[in-house]
Coordinates of N, CA and C in Angstrom, one line a residue:
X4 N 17.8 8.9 -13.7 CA 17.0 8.3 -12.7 C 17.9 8.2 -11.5
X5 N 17.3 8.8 -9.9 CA 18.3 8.4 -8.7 C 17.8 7.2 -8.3
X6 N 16.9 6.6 -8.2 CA 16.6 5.6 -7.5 C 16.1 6.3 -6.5
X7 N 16.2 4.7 -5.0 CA 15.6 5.3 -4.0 C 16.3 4.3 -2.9
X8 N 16.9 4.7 -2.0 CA 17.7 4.1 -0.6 C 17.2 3.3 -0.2
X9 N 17.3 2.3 0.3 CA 16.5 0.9 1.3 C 17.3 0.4 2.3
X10 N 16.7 0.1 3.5 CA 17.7 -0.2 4.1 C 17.6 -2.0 4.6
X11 N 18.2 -2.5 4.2 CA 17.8 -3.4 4.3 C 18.1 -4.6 5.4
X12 N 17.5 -5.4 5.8 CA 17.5 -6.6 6.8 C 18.4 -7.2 6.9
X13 N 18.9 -7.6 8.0 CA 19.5 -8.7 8.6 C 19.3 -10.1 8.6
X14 N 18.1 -10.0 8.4 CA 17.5 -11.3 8.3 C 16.6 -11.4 6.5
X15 N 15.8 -12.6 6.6 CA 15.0 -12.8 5.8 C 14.0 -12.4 6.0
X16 N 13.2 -11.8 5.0 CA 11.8 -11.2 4.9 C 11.0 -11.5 3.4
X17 N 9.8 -11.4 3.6 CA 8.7 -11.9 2.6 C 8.8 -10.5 2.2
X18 N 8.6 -10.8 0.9 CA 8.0 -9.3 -0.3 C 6.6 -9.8 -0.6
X19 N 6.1 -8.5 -1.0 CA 4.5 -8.7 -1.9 C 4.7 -7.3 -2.8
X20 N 4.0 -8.1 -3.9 CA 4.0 -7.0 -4.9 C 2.8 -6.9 -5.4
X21 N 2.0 -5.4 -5.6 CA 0.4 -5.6 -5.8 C 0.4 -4.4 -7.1
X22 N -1.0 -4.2 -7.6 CA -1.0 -3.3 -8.1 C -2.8 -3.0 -7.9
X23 N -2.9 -2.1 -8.1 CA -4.2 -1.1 -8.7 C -3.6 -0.1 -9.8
X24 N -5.2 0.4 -10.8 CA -5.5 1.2 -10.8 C -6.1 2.3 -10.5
X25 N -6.0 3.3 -10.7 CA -6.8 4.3 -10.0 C -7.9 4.9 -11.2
X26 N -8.6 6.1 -10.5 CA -9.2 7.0 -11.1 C -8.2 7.5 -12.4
X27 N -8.4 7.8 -13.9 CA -7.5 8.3 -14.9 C -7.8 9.6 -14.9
X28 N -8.5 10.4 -13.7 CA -8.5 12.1 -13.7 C -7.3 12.9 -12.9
X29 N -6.2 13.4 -13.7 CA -5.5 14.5 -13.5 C -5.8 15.2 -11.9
X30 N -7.2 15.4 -11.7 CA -7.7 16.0 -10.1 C -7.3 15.0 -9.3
X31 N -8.0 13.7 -9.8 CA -8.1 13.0 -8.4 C -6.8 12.0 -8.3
X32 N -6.1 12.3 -9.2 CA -4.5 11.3 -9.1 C -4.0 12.8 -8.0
X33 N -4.0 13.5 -8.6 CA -2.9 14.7 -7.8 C -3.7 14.5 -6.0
X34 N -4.7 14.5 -6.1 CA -5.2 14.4 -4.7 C -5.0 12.9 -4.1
X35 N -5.2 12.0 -4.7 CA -4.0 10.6 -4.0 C -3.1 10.8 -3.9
X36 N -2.1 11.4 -4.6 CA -0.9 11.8 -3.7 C -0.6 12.3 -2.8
X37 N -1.6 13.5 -2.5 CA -1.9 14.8 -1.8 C -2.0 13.7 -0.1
X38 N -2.6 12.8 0.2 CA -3.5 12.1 0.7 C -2.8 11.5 1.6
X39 N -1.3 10.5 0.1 CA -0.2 9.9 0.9 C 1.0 10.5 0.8
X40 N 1.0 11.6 0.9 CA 2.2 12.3 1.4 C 2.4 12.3 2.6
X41 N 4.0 12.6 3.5 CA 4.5 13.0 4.5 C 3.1 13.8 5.4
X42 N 2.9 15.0 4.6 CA 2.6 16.3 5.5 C 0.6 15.4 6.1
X43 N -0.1 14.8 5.3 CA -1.3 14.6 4.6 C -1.6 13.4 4.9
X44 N -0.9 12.5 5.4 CA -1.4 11.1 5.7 C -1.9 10.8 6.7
X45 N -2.8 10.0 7.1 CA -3.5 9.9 8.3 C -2.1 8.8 9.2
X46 N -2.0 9.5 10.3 CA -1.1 9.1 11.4 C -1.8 7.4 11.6
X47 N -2.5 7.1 12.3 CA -3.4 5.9 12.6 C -3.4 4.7 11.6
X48 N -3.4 4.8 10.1 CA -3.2 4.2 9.2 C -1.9 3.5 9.2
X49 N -0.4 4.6 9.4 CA 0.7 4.1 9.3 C 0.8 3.3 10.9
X50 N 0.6 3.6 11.5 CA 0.5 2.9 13.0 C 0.0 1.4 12.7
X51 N -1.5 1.0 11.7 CA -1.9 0.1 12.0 C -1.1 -0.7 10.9
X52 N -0.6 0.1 10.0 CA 0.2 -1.3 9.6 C 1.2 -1.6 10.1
X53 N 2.1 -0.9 11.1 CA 2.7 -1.4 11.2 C 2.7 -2.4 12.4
X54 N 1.5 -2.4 13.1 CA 0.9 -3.2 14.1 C 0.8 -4.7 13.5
X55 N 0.3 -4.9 12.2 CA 0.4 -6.0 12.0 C 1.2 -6.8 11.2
X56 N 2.5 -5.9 11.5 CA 3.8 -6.3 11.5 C 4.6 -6.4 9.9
X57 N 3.7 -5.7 9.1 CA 4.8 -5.0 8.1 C 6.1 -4.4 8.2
X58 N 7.0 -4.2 7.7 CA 8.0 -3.8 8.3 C 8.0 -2.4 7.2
X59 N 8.2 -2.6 6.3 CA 8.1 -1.9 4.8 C 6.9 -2.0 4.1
X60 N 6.3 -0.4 3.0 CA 5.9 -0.6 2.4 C 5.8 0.9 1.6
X61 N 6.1 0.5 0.2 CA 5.9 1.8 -0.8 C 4.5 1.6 -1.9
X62 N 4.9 2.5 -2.2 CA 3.5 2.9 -3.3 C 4.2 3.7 -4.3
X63 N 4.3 3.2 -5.9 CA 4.7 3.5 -6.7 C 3.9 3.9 -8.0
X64 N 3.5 5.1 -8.4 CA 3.0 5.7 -9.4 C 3.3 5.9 -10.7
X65 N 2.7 5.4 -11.7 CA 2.7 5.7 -13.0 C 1.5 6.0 -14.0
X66 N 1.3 7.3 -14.2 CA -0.3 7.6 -14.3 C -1.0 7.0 -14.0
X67 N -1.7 6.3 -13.6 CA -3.5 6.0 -13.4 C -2.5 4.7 -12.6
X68 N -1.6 3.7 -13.1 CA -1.4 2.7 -12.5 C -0.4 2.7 -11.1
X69 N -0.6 2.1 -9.8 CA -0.1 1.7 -9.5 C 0.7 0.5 -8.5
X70 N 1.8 0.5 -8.4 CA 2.5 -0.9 -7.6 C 2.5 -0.5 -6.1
X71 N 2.2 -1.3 -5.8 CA 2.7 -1.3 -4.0 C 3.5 -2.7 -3.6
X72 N 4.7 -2.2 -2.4 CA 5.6 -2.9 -2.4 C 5.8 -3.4 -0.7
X73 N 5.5 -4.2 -0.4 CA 5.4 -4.6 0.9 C 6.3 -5.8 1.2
X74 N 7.3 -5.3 2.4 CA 7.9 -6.4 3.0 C 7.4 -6.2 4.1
X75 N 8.2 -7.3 5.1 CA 7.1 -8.6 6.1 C 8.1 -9.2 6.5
X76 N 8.3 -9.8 8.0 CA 9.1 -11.2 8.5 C 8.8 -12.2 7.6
X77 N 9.4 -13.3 7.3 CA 9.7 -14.3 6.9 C 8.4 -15.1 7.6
X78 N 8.0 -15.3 8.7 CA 7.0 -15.7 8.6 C 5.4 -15.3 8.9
X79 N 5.6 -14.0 8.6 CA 4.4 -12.9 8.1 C 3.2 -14.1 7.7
X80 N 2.0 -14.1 7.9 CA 0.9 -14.5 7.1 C 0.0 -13.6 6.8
X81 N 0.0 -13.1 6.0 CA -1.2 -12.2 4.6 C -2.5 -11.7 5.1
X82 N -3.0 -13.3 5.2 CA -4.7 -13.0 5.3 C -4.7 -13.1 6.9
X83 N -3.6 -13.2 7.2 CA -4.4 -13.0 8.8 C -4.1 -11.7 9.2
X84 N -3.0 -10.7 8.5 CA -2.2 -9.3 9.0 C -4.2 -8.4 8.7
X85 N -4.2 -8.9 7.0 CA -5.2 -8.1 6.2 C -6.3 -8.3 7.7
X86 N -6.9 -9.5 8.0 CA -8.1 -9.5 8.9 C -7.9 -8.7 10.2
X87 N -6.8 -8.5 10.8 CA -6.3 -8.0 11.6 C -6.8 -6.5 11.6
X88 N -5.5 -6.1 10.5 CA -5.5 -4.5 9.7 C -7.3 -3.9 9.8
X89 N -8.5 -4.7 9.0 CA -9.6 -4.2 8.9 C -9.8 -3.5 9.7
X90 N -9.7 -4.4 11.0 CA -10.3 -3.9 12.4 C -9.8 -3.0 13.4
X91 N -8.8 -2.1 12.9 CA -8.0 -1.4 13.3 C -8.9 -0.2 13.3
X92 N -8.8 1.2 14.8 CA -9.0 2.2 14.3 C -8.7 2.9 13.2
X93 N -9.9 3.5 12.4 CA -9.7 4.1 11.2 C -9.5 3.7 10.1
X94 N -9.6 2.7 10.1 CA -8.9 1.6 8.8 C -10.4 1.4 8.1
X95 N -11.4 1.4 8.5 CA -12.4 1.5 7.1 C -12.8 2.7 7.0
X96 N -12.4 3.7 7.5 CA -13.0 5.0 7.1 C -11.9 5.6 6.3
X97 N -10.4 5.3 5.9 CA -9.6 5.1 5.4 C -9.9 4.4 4.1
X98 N -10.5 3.0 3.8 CA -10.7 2.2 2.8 C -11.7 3.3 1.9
X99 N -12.9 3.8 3.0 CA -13.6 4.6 2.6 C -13.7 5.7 1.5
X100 N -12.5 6.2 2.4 CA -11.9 7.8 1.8 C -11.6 7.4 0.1
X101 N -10.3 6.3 0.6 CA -9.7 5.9 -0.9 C -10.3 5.3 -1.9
X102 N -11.3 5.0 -1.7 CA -12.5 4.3 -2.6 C -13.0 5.1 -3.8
X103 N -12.8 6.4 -3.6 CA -13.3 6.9 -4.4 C -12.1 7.7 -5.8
X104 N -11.5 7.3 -5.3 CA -10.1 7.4 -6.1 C -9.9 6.3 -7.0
X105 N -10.0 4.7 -6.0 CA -9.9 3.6 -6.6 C -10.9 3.2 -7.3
X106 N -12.0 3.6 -7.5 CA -13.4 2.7 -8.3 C -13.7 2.1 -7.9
X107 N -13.9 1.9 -6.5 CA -14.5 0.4 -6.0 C -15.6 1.1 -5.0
X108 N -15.8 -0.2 -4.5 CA -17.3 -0.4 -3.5 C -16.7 0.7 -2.1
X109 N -17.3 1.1 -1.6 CA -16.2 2.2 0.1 C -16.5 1.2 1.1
X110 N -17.1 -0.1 0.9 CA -16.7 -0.9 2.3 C -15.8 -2.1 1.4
X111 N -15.3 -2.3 0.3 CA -14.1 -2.7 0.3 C -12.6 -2.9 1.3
X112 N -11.9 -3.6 1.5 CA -10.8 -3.9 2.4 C -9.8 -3.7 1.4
X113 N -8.5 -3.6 1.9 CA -7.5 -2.7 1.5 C -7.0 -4.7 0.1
X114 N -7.1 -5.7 1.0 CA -6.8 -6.6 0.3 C -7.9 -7.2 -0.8
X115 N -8.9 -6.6 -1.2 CA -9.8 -6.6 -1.6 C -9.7 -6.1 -2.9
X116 N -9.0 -4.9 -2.7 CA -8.9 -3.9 -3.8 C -7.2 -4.0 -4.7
X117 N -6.0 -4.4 -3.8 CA -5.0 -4.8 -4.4 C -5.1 -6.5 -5.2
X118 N -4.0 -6.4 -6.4 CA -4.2 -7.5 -7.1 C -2.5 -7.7 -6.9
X119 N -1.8 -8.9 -6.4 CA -1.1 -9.9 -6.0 C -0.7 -9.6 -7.7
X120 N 0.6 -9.3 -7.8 CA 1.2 -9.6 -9.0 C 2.8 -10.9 -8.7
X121 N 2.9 -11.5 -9.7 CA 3.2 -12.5 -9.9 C 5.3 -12.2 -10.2
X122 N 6.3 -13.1 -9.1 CA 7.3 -12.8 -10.1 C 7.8 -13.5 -11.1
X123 N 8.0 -13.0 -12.1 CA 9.4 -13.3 -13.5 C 10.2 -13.5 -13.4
X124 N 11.2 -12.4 -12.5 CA 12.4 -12.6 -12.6 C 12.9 -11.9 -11.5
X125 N 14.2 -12.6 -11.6 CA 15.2 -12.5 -9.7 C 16.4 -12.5 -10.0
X126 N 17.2 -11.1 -10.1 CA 18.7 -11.4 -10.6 C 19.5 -11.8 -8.8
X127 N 19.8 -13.4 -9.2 CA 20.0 -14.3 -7.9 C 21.9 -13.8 -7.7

């Protein structure tokens, strides 16, 4: 396993850790990836998060499941970035797209559809 580089802060920052799952078809997992790749991702999307001041954020796959990993300022607030985010060009025709990947409703919101996982443990 190589891992993966981070670069990390000067300061203090908020983490969130979420998860979904997805569709369990072979097609449509390969085409979520296809989707959020480099070459394949909608420009506008990455713009609007970072508009509402994410600083970081990954997406980590393991068949059908997966984690997303979002850091944030320290004093980042959630439900106001998410209410923000909605209203952004492209951002529900975006929710839209992914909807059918994720099993949900296509006017779903992006915080709608992730589930807030909880931490355990913190090697301090």
């Amino acid at each position: 396993m190589e891992g993966y580089i981070q670069t990390l802060s000067g300061g203090k920052v908020k983490r969130y850790v979420q998860t979904l799952d997805i569709s369990n078809d072979p097609q449509l997992i390969a085409e979520y990836r296809k989707w959020h790749s480099e070459e394949y991702n909608w420009p506008e999307i990455r713009e609007g998060i970072r508009q509402v001041g994410i600083l970081e954020m990954e997406i980590y796959i393991r068949g059908n499941h997966l984690v997303m990993i979002v850091d944030a300022p320290a004093d980042f607030d959630w439900q106001e970035a998410m209410d923000r985010l909605a209203t952004l060009p492209r951002q529900a025709e975006w929710e839209a797209f992914v909807a059918r990947f994720q099993g949900c409703s296509a006017d779903a919101r992006s915080d709608e559809k992730w589930q807030p996982m909880e931490r355990v443990f913190r090697l301090y």
